[in-house]
Short mmCIF file of C-alpha atoms in Angstrom, two decimals:
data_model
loop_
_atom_site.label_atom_id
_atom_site.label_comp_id
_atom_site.label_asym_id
_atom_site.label_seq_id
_atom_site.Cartn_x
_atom_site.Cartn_y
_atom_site.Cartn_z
CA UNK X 1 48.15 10.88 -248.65
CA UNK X 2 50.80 10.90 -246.13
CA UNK X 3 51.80 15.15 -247.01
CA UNK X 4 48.67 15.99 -247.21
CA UNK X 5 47.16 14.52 -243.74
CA UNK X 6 50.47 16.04 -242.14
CA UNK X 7 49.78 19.70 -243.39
CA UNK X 8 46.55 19.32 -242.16
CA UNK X 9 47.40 17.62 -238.82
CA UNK X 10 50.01 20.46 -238.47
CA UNK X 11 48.24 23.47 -239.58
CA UNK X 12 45.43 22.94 -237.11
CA UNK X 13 43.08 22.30 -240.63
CA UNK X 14 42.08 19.14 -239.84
CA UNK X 15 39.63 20.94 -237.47
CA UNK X 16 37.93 21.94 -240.81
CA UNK X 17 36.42 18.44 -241.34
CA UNK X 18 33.40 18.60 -239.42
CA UNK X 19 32.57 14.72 -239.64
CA UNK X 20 34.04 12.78 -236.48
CA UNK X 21 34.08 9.49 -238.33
CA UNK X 22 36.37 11.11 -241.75
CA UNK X 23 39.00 12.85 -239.33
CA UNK X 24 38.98 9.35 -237.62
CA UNK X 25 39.41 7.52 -240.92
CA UNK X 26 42.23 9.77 -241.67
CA UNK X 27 43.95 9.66 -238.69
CA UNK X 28 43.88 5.66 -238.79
CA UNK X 29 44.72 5.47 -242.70
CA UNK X 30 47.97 7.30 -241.93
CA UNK X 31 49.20 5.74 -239.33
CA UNK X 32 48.30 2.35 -241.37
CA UNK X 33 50.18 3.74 -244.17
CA UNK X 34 53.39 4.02 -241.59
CA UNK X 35 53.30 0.43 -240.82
CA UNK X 36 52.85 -0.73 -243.99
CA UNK X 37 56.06 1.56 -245.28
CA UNK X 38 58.01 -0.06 -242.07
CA UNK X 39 57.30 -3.26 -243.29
CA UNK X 40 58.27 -2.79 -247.29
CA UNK X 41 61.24 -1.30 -246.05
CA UNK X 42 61.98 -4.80 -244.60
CA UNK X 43 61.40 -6.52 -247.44
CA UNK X 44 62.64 -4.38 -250.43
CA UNK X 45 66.22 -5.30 -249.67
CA UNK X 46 65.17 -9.35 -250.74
CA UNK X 47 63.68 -8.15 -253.78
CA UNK X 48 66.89 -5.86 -254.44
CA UNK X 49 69.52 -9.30 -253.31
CA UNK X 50 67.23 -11.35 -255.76
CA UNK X 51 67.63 -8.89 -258.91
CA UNK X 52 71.42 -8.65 -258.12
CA UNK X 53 71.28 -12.44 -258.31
CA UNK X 54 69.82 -12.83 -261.62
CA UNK X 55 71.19 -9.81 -263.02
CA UNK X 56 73.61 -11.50 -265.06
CA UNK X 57 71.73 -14.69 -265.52
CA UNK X 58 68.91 -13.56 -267.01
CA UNK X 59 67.91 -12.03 -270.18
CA UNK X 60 67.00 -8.02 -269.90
CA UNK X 61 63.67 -9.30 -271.23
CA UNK X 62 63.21 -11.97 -269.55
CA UNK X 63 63.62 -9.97 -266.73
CA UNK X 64 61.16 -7.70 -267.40
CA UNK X 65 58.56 -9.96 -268.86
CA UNK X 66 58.63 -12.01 -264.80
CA UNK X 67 59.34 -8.46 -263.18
CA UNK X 68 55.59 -7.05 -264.95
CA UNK X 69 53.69 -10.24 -265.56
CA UNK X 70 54.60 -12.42 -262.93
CA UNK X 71 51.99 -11.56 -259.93
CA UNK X 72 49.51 -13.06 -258.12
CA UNK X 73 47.25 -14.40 -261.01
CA UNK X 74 50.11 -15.58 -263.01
CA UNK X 75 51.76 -17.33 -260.28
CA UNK X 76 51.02 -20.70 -261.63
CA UNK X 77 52.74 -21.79 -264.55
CA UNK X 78 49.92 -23.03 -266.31
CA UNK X 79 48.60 -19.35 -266.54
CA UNK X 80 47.99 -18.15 -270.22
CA UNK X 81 50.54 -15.61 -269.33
CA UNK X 82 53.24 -18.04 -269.68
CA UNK X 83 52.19 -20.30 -272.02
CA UNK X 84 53.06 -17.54 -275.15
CA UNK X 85 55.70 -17.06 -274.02
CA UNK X 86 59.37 -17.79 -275.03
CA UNK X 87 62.43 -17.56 -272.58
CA UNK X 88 65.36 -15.87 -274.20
CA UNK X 89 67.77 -17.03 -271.79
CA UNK X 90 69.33 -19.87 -272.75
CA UNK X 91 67.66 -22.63 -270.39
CA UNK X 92 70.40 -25.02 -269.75
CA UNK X 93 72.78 -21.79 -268.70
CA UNK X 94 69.80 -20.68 -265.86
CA UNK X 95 69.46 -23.46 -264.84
CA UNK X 96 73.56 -23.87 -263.99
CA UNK X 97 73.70 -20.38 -263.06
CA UNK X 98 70.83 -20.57 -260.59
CA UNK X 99 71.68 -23.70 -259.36
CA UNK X 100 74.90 -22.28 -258.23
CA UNK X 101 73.10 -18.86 -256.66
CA UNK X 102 73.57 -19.15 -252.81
CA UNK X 103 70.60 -18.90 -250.55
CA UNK X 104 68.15 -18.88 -254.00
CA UNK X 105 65.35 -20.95 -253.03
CA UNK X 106 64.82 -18.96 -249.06
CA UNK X 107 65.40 -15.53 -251.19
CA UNK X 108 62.50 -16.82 -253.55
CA UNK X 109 60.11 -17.67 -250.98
CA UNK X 110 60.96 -14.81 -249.15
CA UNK X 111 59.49 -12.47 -252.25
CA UNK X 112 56.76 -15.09 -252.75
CA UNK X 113 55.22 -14.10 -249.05
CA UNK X 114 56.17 -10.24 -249.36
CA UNK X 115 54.02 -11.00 -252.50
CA UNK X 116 51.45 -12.05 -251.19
CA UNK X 117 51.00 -10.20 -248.27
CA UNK X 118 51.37 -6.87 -250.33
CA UNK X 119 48.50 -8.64 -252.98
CA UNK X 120 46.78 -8.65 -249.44
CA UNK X 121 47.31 -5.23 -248.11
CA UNK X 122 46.58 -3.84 -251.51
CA UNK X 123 42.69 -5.97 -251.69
CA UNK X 124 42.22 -4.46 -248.00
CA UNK X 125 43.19 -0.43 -249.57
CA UNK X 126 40.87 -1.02 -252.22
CA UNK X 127 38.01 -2.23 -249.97
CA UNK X 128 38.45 0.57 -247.72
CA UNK X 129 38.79 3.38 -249.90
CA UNK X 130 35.70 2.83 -251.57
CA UNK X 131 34.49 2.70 -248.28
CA UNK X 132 36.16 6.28 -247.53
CA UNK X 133 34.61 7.10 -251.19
CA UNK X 134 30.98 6.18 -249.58
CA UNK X 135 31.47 7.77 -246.76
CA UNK X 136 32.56 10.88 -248.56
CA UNK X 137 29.86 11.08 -250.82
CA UNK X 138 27.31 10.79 -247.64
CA UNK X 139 28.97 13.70 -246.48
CA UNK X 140 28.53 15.81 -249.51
CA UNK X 141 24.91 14.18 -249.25
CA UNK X 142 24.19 15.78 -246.26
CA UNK X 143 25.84 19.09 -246.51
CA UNK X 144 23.93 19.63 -249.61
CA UNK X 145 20.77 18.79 -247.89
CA UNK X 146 19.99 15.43 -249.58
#
């Protein structure tokens, strides 16, 4: 998105979408898009300390299983996600090891929020680009003469 609204900004193309309210939807998206790439860059560097922590305490797999199943709907540990399946750590070492990890439990909540306010910012991109889709599509509408 970003490239592409910056060639266009650039290049003077922009002028080439007639519709007021698309160029303004544009204009807004990208500078959203800015913010929200300011504020993963702030919190990238917990998720980055956190796999350096468990690097060597967890399992590769075990890694990867939380890493690609662990989101918002499998938070709980009661999900069906978890309930199949088996850690391949050994339990009483993690527990040791994690127990001795400095700073663990702030570094955890710390992803838990980016989490959840990226689940957030990600139900909000959705929403609005099928509102961008709609208003699209009424464009098209009424250039074609519908």
């Amino acid at each position: 998105m970003s490239p592409t609204y910056l060639e266009l900004s650039s290049t003077g193309r922009l002028a080439l979408i007639e519709n007021d309210d698309i160029k303004d939807f544009l204009s807004g998206y990208y500078k959203y898009l800015l913010t929200r790439n300011d504020e993963k860059a702030e919190w990238d560097p917990w998720v980055h300390q956190y796999r350096s922590l468990v690097r060597n305490i967890l399992d590769p797999e075990d890694r990867s299983f939380i890493d690609f199943e662990f989101g918002n709907a499998n938070a709980d540990l009661k999900s069906p996600a978890w309930k199949t399946y088996i850690l391949k750590s050994k339990e009483e070492k993690v527990v040791n090891d994690l127990i001795k990890a400095p700073n663990l439990t702030g570094l955890l909540q710390d992803i838990l929020t980016a989490r959840r306010i990226t689940y957030n910012y990600l139900d909000f991109e959705f929403h609005i680009s099928n509102d961008f889709l709609l208003q699209i599509q009424s464009e098209i509408d009424r250039l074609e003469g519908y």
